[in-house]
mmCIF file of C-alpha atoms in Angstrom:
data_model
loop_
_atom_site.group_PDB
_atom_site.id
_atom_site.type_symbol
_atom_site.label_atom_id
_atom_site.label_comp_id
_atom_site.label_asym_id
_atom_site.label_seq_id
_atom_site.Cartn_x
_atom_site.Cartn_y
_atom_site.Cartn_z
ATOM 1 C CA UNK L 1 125.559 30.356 112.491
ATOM 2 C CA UNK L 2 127.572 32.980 114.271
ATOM 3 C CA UNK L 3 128.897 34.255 110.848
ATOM 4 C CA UNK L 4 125.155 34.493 109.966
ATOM 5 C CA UNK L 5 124.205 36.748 112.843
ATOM 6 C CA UNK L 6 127.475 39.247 112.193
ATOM 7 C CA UNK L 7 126.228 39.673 108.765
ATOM 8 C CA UNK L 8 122.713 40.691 109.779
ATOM 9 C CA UNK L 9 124.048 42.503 112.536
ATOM 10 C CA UNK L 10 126.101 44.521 110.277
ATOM 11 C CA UNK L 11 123.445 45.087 107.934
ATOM 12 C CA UNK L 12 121.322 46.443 110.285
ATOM 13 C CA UNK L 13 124.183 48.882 111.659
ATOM 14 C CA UNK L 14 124.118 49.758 107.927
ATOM 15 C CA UNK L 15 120.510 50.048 107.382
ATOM 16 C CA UNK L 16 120.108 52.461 110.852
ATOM 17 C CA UNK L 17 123.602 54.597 109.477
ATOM 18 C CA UNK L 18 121.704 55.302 106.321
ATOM 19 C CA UNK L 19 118.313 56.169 108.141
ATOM 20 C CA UNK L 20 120.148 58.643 109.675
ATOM 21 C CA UNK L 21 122.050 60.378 106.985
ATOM 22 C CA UNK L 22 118.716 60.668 105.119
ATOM 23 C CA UNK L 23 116.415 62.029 108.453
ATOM 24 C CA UNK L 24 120.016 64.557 108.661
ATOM 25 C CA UNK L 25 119.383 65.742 104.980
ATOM 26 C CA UNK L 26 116.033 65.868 104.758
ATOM 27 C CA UNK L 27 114.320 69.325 105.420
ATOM 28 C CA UNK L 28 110.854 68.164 105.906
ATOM 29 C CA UNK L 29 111.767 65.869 109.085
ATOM 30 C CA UNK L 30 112.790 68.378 111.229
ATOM 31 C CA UNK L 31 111.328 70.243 113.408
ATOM 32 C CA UNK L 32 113.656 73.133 113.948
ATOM 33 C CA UNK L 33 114.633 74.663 110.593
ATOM 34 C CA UNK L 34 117.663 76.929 110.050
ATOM 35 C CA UNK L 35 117.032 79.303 106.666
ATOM 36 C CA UNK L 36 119.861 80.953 105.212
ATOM 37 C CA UNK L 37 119.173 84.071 104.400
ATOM 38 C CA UNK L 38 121.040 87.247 103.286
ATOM 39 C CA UNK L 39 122.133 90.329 105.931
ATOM 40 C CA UNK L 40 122.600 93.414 103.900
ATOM 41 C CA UNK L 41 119.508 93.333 101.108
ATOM 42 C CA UNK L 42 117.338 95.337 101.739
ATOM 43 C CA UNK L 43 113.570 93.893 100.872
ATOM 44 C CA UNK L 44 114.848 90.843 100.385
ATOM 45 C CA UNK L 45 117.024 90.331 103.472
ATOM 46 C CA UNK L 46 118.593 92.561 106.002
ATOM 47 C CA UNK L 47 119.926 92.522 109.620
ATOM 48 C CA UNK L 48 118.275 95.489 111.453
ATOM 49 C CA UNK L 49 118.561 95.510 115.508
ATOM 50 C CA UNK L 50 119.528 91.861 115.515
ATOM 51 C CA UNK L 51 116.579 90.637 113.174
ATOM 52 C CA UNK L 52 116.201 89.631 109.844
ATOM 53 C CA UNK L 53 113.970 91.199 107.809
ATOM 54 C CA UNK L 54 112.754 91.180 104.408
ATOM 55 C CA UNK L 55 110.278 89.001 101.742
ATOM 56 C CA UNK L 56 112.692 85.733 101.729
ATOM 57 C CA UNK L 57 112.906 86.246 105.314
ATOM 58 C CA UNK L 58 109.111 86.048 105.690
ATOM 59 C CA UNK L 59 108.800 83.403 102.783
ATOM 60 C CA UNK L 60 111.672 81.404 104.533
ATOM 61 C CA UNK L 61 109.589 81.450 107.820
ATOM 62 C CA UNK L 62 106.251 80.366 105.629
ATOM 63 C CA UNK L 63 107.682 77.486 103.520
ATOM 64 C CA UNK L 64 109.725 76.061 106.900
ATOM 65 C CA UNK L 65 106.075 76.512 108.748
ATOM 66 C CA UNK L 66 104.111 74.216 105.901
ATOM 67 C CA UNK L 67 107.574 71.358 105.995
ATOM 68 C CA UNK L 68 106.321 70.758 109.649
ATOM 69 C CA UNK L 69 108.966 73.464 111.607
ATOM 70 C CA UNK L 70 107.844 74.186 115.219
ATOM 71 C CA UNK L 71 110.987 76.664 115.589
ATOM 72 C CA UNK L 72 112.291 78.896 112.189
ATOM 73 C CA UNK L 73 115.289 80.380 112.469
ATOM 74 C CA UNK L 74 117.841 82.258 110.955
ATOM 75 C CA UNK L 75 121.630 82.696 109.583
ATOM 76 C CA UNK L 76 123.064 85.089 107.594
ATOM 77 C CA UNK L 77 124.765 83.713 104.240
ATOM 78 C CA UNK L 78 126.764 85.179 101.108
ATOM 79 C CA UNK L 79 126.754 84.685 97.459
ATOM 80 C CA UNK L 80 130.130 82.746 97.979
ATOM 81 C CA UNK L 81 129.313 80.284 101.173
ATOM 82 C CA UNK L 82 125.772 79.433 100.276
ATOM 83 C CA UNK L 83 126.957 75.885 98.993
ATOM 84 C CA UNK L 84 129.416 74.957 101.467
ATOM 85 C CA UNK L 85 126.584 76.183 103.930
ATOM 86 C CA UNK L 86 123.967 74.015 102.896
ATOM 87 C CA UNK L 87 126.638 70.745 102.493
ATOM 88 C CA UNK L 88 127.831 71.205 106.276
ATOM 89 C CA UNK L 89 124.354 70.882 107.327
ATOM 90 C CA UNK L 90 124.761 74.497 108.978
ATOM 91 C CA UNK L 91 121.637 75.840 107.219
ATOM 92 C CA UNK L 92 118.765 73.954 106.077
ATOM 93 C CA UNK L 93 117.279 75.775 103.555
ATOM 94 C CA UNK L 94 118.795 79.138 101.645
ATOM 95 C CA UNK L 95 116.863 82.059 100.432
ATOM 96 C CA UNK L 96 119.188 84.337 99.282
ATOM 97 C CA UNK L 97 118.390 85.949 95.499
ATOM 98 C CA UNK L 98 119.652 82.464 94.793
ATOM 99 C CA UNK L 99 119.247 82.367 90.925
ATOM 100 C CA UNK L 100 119.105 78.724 89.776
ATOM 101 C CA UNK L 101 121.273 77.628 87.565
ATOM 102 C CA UNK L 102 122.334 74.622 85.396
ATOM 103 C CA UNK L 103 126.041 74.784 87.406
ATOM 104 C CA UNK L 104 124.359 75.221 91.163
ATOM 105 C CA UNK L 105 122.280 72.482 90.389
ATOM 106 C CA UNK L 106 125.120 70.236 90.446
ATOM 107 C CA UNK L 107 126.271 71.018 94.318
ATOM 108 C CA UNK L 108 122.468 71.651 95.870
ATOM 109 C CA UNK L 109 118.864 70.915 95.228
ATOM 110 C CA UNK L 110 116.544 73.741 93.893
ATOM 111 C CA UNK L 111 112.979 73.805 95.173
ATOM 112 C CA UNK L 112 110.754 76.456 93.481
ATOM 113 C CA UNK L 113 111.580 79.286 92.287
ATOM 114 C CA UNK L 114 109.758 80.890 94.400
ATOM 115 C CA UNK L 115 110.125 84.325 92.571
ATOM 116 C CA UNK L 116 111.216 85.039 88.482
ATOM 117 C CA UNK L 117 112.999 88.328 88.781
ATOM 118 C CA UNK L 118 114.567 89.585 85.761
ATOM 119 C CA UNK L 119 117.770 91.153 85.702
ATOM 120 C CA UNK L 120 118.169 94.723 85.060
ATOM 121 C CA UNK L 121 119.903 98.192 85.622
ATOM 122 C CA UNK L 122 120.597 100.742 88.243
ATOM 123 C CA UNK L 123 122.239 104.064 87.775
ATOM 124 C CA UNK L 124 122.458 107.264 89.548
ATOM 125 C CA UNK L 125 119.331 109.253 89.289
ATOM 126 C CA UNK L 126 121.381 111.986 86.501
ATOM 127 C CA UNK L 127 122.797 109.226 84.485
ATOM 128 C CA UNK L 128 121.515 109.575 80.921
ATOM 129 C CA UNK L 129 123.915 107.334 78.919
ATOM 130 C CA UNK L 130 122.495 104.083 80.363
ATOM 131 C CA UNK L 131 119.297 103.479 78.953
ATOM 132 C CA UNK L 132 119.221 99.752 78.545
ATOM 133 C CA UNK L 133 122.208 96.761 78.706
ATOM 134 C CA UNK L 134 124.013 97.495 75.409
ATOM 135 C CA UNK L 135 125.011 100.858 76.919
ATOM 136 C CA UNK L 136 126.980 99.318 79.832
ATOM 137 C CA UNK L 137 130.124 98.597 77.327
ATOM 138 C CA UNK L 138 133.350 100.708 78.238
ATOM 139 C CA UNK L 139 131.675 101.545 81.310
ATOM 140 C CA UNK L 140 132.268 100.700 84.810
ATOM 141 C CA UNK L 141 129.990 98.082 86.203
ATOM 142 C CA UNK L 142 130.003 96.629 89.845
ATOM 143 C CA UNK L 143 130.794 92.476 90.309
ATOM 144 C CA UNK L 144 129.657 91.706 93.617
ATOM 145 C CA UNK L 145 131.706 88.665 94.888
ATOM 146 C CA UNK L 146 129.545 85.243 93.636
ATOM 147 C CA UNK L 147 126.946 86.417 92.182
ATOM 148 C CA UNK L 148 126.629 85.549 88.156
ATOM 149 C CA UNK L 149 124.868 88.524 87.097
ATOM 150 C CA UNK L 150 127.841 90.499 85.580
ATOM 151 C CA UNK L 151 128.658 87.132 84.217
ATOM 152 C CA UNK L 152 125.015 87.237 82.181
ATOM 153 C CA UNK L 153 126.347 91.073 80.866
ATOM 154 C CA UNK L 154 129.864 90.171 79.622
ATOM 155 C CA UNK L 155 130.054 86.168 78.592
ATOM 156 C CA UNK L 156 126.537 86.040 78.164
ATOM 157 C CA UNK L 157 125.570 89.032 75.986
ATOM 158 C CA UNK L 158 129.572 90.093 74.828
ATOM 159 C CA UNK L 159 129.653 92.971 76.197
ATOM 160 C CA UNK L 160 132.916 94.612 77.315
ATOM 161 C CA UNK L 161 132.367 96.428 80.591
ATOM 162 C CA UNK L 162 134.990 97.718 82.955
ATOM 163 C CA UNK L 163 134.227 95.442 86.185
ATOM 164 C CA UNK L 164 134.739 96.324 89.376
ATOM 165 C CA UNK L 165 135.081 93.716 91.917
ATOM 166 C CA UNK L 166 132.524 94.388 95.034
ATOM 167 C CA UNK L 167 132.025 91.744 98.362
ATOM 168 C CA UNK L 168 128.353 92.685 98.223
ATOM 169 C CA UNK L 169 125.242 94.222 96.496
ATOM 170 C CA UNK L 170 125.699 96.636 99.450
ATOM 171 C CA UNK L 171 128.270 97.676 98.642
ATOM 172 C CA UNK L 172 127.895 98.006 95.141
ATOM 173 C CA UNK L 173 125.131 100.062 96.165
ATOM 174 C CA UNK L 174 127.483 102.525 98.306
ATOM 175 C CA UNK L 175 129.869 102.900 95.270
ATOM 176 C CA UNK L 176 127.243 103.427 92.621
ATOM 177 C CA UNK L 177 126.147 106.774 95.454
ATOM 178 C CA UNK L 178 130.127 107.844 95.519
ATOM 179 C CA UNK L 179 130.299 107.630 91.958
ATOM 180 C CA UNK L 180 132.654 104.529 92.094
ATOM 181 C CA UNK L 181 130.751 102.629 89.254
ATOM 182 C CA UNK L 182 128.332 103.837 86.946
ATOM 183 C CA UNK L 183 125.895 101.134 86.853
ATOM 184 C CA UNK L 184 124.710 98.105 88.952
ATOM 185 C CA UNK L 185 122.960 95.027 87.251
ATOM 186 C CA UNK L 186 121.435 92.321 88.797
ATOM 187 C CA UNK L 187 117.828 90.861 89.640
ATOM 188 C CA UNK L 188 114.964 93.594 89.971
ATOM 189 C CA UNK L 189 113.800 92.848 92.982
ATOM 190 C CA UNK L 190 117.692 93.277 94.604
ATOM 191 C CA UNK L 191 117.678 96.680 93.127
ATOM 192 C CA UNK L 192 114.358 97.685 93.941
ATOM 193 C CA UNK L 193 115.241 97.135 97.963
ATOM 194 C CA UNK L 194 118.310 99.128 97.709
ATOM 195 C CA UNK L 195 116.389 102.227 95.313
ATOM 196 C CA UNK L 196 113.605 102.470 97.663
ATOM 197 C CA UNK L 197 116.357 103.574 100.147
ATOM 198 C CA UNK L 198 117.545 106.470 97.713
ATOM 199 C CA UNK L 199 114.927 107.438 95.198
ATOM 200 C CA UNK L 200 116.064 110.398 95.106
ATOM 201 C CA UNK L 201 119.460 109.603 93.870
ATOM 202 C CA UNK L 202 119.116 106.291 91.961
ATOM 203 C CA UNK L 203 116.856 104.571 89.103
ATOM 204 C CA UNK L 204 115.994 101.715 87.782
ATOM 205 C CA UNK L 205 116.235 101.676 84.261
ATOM 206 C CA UNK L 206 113.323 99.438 83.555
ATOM 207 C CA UNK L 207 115.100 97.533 80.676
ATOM 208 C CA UNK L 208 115.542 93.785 81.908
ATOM 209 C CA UNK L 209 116.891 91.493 79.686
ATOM 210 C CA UNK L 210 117.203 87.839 81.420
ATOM 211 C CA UNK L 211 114.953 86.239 83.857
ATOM 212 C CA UNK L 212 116.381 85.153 87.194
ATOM 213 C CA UNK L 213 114.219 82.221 88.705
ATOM 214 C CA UNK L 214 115.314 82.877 92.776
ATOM 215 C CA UNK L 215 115.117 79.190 94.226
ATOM 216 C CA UNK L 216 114.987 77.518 97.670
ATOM 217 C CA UNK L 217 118.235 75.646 98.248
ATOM 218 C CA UNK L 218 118.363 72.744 99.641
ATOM 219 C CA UNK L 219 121.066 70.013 100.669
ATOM 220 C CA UNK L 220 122.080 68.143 97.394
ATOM 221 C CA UNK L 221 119.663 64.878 96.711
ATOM 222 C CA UNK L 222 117.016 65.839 99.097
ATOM 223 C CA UNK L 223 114.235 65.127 97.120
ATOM 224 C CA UNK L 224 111.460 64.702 99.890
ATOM 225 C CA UNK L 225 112.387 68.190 101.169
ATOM 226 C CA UNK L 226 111.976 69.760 98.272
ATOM 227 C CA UNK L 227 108.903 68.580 97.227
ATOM 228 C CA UNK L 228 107.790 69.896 100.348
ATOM 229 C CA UNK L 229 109.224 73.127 99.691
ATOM 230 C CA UNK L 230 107.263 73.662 96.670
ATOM 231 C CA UNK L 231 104.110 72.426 97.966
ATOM 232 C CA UNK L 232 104.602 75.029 100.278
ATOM 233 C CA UNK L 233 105.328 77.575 97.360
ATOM 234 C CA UNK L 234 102.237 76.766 95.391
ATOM 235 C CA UNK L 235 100.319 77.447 98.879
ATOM 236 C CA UNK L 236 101.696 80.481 99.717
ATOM 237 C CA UNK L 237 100.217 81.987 96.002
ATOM 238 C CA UNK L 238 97.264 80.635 96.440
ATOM 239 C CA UNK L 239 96.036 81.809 99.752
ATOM 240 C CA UNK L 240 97.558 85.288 99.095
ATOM 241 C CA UNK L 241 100.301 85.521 101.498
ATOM 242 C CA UNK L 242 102.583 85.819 98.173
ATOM 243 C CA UNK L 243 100.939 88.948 96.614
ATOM 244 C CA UNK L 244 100.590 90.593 100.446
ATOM 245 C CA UNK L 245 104.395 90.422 100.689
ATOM 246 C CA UNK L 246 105.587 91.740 97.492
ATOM 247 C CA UNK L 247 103.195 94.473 98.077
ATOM 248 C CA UNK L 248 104.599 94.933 101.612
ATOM 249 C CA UNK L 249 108.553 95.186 100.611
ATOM 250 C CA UNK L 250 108.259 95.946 96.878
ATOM 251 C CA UNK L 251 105.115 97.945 96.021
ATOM 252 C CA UNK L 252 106.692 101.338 96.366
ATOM 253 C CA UNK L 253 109.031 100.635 94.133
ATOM 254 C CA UNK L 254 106.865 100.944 91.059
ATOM 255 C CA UNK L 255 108.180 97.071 89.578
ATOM 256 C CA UNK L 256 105.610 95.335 87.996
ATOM 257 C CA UNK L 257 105.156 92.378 90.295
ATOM 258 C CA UNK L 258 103.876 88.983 89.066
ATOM 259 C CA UNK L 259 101.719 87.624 91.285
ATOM 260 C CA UNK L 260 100.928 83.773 89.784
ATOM 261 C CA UNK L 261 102.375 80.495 91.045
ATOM 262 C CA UNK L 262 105.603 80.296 89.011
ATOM 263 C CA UNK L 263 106.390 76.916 87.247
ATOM 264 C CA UNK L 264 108.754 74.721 88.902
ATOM 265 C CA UNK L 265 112.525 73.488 87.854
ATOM 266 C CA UNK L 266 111.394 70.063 89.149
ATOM 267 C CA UNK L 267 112.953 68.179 91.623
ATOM 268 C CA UNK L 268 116.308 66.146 91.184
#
């Protein structure tokens, strides 16, 4: 008898443990939200005056609205800590021109995208030997620290660049203007934030050549949260908010902007 009532005893120690890993991972439980977003982006995410600001700042605060968040806020993440980030709990959701891929998908869970960007080319405005991606070999591209996009250029397409390593997109930005690198190649919309700051001394080339599908991370295996998440997405297209804030960040720029509820990854 008293072995019986240890053994249920236990199991419901077990059953409450698990409850609360799962309310802990889950996105759409709780009712503060922490989004992970990027500081030095501009358009997409910078800190200015102690606020992040930018179109995944003001998606991030839209998607964490329609989970059920009463109170959005925000921490500033990199290409290299986004994962560790999201595992430790420390952020609850991450957009961050977070390209999904087959590799990511294996440490987090991808809602959306949210956004298909497709990668392409920035030069100085008086640069006419970059014209499109194939020109890029022998010369001197910028790797920002965790990002795969120079990884798309060289093991993706063959082609044999001279890299040099960057921390950031800002500052790969800041050596293409001191004539450090010759080109910069990554998603559009990354580049269009940083050319609308110098359009007089940069282009984009207008050549992509991959997509990159930006998607809401998530803690891996939560499921519910994600489904949530692109709920939310499908919403925020619908009703307009979408097309009102690519137009707000991006439509100086000139980028054609696509404006239709992108098709999901799926959740897993």
């Amino acid at each position: 008898m008293q072995a019986g009532l240890v053994r249920k005893t236990a199991a419901l120690f077990l059953a409450l443990a698990l409850t609360g890993c799962t309310a802990a991972a889950t996105a759409s439980q709780k009712k503060t939200i922490v989004v992970g977003v990027k500081s030095d982006q501009p358009g997409l995410g910078l800190l200015e005056n102690g606020a992040h600001r930018g179109f995944e700042v003001d998606a991030g605060t839209y998607i964490a609205r329609r989970l059920g968040a009463t109170r959005v806020t925000f921490k500033t993440v990199t290409s290299e800590d986004r994962e560790r980030l999201l595992a430790a709990g420390t952020v609850d959701l991450v957009l961050a021109s977070y390209s999904i891929t087959a590799e990511r998908s294996t440490k987090v869970t991808f809602g959306g995208p949210y956004y298909v960007a497709h990668q392409d080319i920035m030069v100085r405005k008086d640069e006419q030997g970059i014209r499109s991606v194939r020109d890029l070999a022998g010369r001197r591209m910028c790797q920002a620290s965790g990002s795969v996009s120079s990884q798309r250029v060289t093991s993706g397409l063959g082609i044999a660049t001279r890299l040099v390593p960057s921390p950031s997109y800002s500052e790969c930005f800041k050596k293409l203007l001191a004539d450090e690198v010759d080109a910069v190649s990554t998603g559009d919309l990354v580049l269009a934030g940083f050319a609308t700051r110098a359009r007089d001394r940069v282009r984009i080339t207008n050549t992509p050549f991959t997509d990159e599908r930006y998607g809401v991370g998530l803690r891996k295996g939560d499921i519910e949260g994600c489904e949530g998440v692109n709920k939310a997405i499908t919403q925020m297209y619908q009703d307009g908010t979408a097309a009102h804030l690519l137009d707000k960040w991006f439509g100086a720029s000139g980028l054609r902007l696509t404006t239709s509820v992108p098709e999901f990854e799926g959740c897993s």
